[in-house]
mmCIF file of C-alpha atoms and ligand atoms in Angstrom:
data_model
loop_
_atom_site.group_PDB
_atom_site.id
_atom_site.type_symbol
_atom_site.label_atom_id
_atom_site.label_comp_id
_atom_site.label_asym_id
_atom_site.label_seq_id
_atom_site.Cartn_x
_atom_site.Cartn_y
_atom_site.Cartn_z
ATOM 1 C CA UNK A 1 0.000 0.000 0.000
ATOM 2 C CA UNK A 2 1.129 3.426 -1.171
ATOM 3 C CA UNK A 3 0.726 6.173 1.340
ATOM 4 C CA UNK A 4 0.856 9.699 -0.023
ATOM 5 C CA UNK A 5 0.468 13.199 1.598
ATOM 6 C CA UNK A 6 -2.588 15.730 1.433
ATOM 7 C CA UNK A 7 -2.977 18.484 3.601
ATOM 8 C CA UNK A 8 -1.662 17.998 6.435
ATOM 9 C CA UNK A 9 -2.431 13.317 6.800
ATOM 10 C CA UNK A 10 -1.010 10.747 5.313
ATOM 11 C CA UNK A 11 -3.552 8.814 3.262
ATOM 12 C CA UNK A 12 -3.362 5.274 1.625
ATOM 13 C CA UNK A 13 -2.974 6.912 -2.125
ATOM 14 C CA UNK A 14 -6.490 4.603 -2.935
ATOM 15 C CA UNK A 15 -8.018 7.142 -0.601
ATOM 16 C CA UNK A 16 -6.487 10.533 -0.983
ATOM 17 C CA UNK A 17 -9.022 12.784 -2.905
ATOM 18 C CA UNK A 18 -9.311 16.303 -3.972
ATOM 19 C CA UNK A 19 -12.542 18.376 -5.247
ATOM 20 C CA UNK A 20 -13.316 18.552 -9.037
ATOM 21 C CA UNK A 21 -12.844 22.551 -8.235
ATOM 22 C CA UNK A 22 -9.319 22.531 -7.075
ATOM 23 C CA UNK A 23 -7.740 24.988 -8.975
ATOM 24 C CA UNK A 24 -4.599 22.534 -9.886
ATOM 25 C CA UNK A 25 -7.217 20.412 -11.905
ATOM 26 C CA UNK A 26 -9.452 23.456 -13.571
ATOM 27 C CA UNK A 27 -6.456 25.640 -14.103
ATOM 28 C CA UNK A 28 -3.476 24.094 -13.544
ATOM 29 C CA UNK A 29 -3.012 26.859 -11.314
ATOM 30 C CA UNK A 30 -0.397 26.013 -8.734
ATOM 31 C CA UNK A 31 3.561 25.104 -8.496
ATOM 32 C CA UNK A 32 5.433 21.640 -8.139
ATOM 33 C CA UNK A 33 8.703 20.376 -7.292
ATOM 34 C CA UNK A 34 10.751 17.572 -7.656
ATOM 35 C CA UNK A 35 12.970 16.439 -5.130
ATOM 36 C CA UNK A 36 15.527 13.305 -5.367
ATOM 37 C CA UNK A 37 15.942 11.208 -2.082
ATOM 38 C CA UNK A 38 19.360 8.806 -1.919
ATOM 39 C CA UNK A 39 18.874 6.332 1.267
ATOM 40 C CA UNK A 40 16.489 8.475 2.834
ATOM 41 C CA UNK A 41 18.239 11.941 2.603
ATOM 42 C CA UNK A 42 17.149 14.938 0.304
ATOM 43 C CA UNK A 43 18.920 16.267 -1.956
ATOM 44 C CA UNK A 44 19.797 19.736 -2.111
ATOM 45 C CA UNK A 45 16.618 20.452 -0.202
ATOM 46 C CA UNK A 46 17.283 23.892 0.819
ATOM 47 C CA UNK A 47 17.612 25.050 -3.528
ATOM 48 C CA UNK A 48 13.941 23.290 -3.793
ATOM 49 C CA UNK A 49 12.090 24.985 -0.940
ATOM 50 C CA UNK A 50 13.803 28.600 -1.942
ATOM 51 C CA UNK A 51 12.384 27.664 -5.705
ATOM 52 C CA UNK A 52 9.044 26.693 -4.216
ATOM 53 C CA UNK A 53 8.549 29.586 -2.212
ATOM 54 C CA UNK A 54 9.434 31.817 -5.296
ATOM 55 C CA UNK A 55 6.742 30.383 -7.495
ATOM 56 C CA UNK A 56 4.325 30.705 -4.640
ATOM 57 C CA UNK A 57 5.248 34.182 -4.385
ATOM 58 C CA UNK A 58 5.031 34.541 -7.997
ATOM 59 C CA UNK A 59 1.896 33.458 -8.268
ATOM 60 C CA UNK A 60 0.573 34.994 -4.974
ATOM 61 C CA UNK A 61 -0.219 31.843 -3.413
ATOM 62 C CA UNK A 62 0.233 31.781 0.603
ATOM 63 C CA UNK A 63 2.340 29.446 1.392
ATOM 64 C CA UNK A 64 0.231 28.544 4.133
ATOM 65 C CA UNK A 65 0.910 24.462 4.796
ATOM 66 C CA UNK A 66 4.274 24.509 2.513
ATOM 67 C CA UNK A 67 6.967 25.765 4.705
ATOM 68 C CA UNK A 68 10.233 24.412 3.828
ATOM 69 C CA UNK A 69 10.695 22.784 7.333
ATOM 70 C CA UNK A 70 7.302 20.789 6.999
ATOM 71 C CA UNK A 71 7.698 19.365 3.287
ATOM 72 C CA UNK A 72 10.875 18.548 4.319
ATOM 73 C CA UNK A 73 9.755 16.356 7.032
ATOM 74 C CA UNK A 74 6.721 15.471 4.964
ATOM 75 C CA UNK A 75 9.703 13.968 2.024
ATOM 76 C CA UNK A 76 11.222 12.157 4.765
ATOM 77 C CA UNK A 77 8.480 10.636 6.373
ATOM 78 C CA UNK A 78 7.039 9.338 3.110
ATOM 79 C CA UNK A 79 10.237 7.722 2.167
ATOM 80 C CA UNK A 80 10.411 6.192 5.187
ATOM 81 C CA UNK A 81 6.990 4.579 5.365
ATOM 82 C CA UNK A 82 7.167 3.699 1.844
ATOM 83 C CA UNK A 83 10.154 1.727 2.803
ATOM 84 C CA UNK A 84 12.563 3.464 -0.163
ATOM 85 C CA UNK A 85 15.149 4.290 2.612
ATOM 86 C CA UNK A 86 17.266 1.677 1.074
ATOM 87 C CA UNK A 87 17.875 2.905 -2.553
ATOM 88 C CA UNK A 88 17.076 5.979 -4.191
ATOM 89 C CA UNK A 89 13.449 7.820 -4.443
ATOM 90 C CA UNK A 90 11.938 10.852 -5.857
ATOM 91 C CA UNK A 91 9.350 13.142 -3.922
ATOM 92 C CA UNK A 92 6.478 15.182 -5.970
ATOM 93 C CA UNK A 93 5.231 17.849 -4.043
ATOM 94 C CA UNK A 94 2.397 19.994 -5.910
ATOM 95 C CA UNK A 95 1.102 23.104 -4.220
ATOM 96 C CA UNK A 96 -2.375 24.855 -5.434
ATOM 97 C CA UNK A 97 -4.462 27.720 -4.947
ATOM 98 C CA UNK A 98 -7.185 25.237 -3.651
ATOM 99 C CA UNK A 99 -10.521 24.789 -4.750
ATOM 100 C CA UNK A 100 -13.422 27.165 -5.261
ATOM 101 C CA UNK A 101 -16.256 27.913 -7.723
ATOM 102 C CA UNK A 102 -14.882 28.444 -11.036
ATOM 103 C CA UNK A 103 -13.432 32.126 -11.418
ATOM 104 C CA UNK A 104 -10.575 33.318 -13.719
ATOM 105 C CA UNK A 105 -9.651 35.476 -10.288
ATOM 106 C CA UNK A 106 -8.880 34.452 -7.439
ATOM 107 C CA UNK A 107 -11.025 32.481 -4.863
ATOM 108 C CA UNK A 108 -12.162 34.180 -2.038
ATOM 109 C CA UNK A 109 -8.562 35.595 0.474
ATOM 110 C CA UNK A 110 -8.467 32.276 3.602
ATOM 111 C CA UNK A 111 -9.638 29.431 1.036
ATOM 112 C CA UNK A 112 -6.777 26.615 1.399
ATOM 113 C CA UNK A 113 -4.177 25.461 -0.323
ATOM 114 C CA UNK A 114 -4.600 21.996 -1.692
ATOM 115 C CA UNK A 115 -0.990 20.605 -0.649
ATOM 116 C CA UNK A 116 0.088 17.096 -2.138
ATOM 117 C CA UNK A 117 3.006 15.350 -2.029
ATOM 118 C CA UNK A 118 4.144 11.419 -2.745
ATOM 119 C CA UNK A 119 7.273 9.581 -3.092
ATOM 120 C CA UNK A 120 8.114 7.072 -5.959
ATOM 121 C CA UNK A 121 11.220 4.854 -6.284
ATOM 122 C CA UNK A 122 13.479 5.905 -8.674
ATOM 123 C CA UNK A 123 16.253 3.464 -10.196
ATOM 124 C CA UNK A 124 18.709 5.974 -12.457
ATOM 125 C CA UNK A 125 19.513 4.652 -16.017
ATOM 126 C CA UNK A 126 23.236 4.343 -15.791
ATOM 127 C CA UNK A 127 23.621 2.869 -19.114
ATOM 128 C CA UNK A 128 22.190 5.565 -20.855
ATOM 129 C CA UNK A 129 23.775 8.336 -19.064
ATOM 130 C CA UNK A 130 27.080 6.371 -20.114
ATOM 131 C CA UNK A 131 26.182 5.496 -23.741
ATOM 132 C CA UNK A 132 24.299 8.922 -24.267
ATOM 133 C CA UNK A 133 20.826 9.691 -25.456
ATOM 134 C CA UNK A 134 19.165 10.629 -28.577
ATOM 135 C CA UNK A 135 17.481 14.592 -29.003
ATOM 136 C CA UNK A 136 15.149 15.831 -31.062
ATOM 137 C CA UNK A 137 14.547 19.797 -31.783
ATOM 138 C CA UNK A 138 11.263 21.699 -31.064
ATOM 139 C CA UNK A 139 10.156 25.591 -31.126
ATOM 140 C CA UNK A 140 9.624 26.147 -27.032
ATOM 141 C CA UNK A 141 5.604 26.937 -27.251
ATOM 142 C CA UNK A 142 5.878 27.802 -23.652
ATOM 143 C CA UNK A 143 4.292 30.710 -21.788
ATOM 144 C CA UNK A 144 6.689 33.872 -20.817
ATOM 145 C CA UNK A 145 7.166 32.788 -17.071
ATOM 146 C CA UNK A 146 8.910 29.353 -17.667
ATOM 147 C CA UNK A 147 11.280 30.018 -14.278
ATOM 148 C CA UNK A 148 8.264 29.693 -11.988
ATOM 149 C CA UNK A 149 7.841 25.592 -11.994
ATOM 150 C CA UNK A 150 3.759 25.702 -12.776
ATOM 151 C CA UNK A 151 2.082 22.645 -13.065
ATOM 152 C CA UNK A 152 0.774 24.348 -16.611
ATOM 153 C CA UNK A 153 3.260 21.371 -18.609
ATOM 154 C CA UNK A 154 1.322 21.302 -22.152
ATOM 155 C CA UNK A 155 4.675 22.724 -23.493
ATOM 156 C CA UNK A 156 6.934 20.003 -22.151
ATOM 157 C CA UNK A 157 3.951 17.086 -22.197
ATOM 158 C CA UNK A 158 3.702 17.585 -26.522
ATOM 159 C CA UNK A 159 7.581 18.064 -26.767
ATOM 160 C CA UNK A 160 8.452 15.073 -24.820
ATOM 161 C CA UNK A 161 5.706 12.851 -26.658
ATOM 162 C CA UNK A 162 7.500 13.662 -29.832
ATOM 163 C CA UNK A 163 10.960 12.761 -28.575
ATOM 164 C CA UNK A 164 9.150 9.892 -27.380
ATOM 165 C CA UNK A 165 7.743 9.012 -30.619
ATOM 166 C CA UNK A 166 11.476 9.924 -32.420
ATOM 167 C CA UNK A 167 12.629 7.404 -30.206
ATOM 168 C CA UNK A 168 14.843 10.391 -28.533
ATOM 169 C CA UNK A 169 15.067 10.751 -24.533
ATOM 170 C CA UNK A 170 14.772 14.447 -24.546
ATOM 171 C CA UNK A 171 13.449 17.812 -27.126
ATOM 172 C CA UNK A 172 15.682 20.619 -26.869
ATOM 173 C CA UNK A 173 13.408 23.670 -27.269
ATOM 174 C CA UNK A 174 14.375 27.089 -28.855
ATOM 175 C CA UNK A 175 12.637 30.594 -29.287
ATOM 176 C CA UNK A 176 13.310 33.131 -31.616
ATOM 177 C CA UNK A 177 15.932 31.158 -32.972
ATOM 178 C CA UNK A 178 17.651 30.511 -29.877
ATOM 179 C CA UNK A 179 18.098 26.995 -27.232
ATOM 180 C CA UNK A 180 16.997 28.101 -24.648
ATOM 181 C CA UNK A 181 16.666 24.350 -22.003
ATOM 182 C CA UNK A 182 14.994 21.044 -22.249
ATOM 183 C CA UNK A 183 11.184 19.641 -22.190
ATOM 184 C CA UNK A 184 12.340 18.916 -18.576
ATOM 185 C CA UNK A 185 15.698 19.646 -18.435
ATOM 186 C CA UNK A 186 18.246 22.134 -18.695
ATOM 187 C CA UNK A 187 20.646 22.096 -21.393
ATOM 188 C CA UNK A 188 24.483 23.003 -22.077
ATOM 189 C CA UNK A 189 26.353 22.587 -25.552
ATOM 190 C CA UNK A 190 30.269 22.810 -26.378
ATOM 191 C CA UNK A 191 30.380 25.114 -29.456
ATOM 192 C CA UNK A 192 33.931 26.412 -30.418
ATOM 193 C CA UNK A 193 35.611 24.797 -27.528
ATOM 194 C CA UNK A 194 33.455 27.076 -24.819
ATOM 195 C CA UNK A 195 30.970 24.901 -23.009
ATOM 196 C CA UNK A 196 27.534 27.762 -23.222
ATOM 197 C CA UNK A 197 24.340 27.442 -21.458
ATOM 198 C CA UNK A 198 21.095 30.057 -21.770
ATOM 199 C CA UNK A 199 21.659 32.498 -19.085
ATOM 200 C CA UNK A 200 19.003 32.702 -16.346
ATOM 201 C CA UNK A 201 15.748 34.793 -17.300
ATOM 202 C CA UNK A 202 11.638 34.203 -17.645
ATOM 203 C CA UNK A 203 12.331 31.892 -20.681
ATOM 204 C CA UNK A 204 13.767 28.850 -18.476
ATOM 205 C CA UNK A 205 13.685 26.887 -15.149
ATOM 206 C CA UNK A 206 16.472 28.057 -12.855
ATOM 207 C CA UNK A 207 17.340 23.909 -12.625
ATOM 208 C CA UNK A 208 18.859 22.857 -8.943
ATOM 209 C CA UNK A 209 20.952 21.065 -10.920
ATOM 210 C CA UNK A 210 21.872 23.133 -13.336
ATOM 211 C CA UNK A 211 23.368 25.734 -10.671
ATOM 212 C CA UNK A 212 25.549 22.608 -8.897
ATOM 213 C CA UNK A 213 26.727 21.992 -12.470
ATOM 214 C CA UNK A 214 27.824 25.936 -12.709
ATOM 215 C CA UNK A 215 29.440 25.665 -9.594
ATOM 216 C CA UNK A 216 31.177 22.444 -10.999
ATOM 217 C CA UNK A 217 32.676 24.419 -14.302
ATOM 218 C CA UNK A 218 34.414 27.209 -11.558
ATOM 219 C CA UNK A 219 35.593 24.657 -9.582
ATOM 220 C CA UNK A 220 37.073 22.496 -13.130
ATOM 221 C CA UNK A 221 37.986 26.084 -14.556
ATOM 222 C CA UNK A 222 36.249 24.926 -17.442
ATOM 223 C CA UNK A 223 35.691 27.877 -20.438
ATOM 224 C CA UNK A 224 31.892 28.617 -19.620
ATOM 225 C CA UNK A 225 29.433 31.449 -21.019
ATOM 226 C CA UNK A 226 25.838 31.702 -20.021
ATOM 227 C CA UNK A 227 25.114 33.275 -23.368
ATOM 228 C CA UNK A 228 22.230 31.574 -25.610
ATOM 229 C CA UNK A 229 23.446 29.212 -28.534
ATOM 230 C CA UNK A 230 21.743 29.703 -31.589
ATOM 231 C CA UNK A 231 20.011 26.786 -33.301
ATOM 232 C CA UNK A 232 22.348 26.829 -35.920
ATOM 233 C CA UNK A 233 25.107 26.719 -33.676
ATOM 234 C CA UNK A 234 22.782 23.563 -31.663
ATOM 235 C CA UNK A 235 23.884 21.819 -34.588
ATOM 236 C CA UNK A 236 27.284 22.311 -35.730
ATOM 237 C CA UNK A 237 27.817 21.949 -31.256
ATOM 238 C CA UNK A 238 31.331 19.299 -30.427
ATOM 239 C CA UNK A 239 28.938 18.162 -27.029
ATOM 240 C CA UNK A 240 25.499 18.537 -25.382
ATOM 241 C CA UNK A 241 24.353 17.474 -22.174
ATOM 242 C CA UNK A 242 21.141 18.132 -20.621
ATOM 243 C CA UNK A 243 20.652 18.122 -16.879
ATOM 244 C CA UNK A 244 17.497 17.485 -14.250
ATOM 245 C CA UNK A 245 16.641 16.167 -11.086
ATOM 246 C CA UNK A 246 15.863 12.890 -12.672
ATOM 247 C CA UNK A 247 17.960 13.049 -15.504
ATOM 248 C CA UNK A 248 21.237 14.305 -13.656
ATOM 249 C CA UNK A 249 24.130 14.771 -16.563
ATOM 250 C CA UNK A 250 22.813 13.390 -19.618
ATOM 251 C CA UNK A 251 24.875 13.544 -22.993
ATOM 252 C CA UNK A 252 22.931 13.705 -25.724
ATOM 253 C CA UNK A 253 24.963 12.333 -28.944
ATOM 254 C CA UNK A 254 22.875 12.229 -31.596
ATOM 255 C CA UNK A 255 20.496 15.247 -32.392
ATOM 256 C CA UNK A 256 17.853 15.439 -35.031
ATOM 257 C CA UNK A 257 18.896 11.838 -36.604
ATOM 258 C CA UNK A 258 22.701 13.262 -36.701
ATOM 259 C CA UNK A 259 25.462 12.459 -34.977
ATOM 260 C CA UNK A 260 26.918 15.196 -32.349
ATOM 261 C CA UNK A 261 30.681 15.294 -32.513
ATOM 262 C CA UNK A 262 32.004 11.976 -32.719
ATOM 263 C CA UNK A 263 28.695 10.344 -32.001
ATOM 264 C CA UNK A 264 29.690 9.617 -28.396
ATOM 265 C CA UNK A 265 29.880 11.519 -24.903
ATOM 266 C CA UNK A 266 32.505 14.493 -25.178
ATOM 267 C CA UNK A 267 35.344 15.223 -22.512
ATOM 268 C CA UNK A 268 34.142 18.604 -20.875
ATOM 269 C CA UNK A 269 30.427 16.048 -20.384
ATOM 270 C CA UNK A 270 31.878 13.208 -19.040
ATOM 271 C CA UNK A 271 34.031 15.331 -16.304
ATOM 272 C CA UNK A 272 31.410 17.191 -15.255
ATOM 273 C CA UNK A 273 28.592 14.111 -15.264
ATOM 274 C CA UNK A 274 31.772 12.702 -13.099
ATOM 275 C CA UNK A 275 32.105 15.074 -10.772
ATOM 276 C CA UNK A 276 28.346 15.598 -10.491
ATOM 277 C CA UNK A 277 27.643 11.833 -9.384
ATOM 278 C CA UNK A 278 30.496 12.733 -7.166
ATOM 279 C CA UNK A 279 28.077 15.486 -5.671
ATOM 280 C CA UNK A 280 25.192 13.702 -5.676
ATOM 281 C CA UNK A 281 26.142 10.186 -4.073
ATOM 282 C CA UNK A 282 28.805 12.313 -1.458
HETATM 283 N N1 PDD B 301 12.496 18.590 -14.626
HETATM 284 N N2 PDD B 301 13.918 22.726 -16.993
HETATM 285 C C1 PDD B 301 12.653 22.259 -16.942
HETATM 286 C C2 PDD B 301 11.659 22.803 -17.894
HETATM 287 C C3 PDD B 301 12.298 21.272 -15.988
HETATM 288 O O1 PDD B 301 11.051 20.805 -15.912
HETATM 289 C C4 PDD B 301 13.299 20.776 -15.109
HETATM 290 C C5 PDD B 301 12.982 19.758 -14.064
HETATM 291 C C6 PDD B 301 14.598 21.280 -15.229
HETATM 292 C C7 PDD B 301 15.699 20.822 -14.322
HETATM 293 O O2 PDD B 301 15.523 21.375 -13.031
HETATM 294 P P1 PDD B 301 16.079 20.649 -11.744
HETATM 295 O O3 PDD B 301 17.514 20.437 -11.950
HETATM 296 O O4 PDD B 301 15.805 21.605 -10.643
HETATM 297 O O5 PDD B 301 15.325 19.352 -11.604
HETATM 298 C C8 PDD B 301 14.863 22.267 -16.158
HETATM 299 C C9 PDD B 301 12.029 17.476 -13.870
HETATM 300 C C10 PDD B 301 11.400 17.815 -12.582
HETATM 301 C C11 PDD B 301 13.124 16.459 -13.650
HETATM 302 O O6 PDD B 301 14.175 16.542 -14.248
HETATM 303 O O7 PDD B 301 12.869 15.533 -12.883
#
């Protein structure tokens, strides 16, 4: 039996309901996070509940019920009596303005927060993050607010479902001609020898991991820019990697059906994918 969290109990998952009128369902109006659990500890915790608080803010949601000390406690305890203390886990934790007659505006000020969260084993693909993945390109169809992590995810659901169906693990998305991050991921591409990532802004997710990965290329002295890459430049590009939460440092070698540099992981990837798993399992 699968026990989740909703406000405030933990629920067998069988029983844990919400209204038809929560405002996650009707409007996908709320924020979510993601949050990777190795033998029962969380993962750069204190990143997540900074970036959760910022979308709440963002979209004016109190934060009443998801206080970084409780969800912490709340992605502990479901680990735990899950029993995924032993391996590796993930934690979804969806906050939303709660549910009220249907109104564009906002419900009436005091109506609660619907507050979910539930835990998952995760087991990482090693072999592909050694081998490398296949990419696809899309244009990013995404609103103008793609740093606060909504639970609005038409954008990412129809680009992954066509990397899915182009047998590809990930669709690199670009606007007005430029990369700017993953369906679900962020990205980074070697072009010219200088390893180049879209700097942070409204048009992508300021990624957890991402920022370790930035403090990896000081620490390597690698030759970084966060400066966008054009599309063009996407494919002519000696490496890409994309990086998430459940993805961690992916290369991607072969990108729309052609080979990226030698059709195999680059150098500057497979340090830092090194010395992020270093990171990560510390
Ligand atoms: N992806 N960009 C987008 C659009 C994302 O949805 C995600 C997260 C990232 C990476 O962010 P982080 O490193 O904080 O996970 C970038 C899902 C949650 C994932 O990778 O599991």
């Amino acid at each position: 039996m699968t026990t989740v969290y909703l406000n405030g109990q933990y629920v067998p998952k069988e029983q844990a309901m919400i209204p038809v009128e929560d405002r996650g369902f009707v409007f996908g109006d709320g924020i979510y996070e993601v949050v990777r659990i190795i033998k029962g500890r969380v993962f750069a915790w204190d990143a997540h509940a900074a970036r959760l608080a910022n979308g709440l803010a963002g979209l004016r949601i109190s934060d009443a019920g998801a206080e970084s000390a409780t969800l912490k406690a709340v992605c502990e305890r479901l680990v735990r009596d899950n029993g995924m203390t032993d391996g590796e886990a993930t934690v979804y934790i969806q906050v939303s303005r709660g549910a009220a007659p249907r109104t564009h505006h906002f419900p009436p000020a005091g109506t609660p927060t619907t507050v979910y969260a539930s835990a998952s084993v995760f087991k990482p693909n090693f072999a592909m993050r050694d081998i490398g993945a296949k990419g696809i390109t899309m244009p990013d169809i995404r609103w103008a607010r793609c740093d606060l992590k909504t639970v609005n995810l038409l954008g990412p659901v129809l680009a992954r479902q066509a990397a899915q169906e182009a047998g590809a693990y990930e669709a690199l998305l670009h606007r007005d001609g430029m990369v700017t991050e993953g369906a679900a991921t962020n990205a980074f591409m070697v072009v010219d020898g200088v390893l180049r990532t879209y700097p942070l802004s409204h048009y992508i997710l300021p990624g957890i991991t991402r920022a370790l990965i930035v403090e990896i290329i000081r620490e390597h002295s690698i030759r970084f820019e966060e400066r966008p890459v054009s599309l063009t430049d996407l494919h002519r590009a000696e490496e890409i990697f994309v990086c998430g939460t459940t993805t961690d440092v992916q290369p991607i070698v072969e990108l729309d059906g052609k080979k990226v540099g030698a059709g195999v992981p680059g150098a500057v990837t497979v340090r830092i994918k090194e010395a992020f798993a270093k990171k990560l399992y510390a």
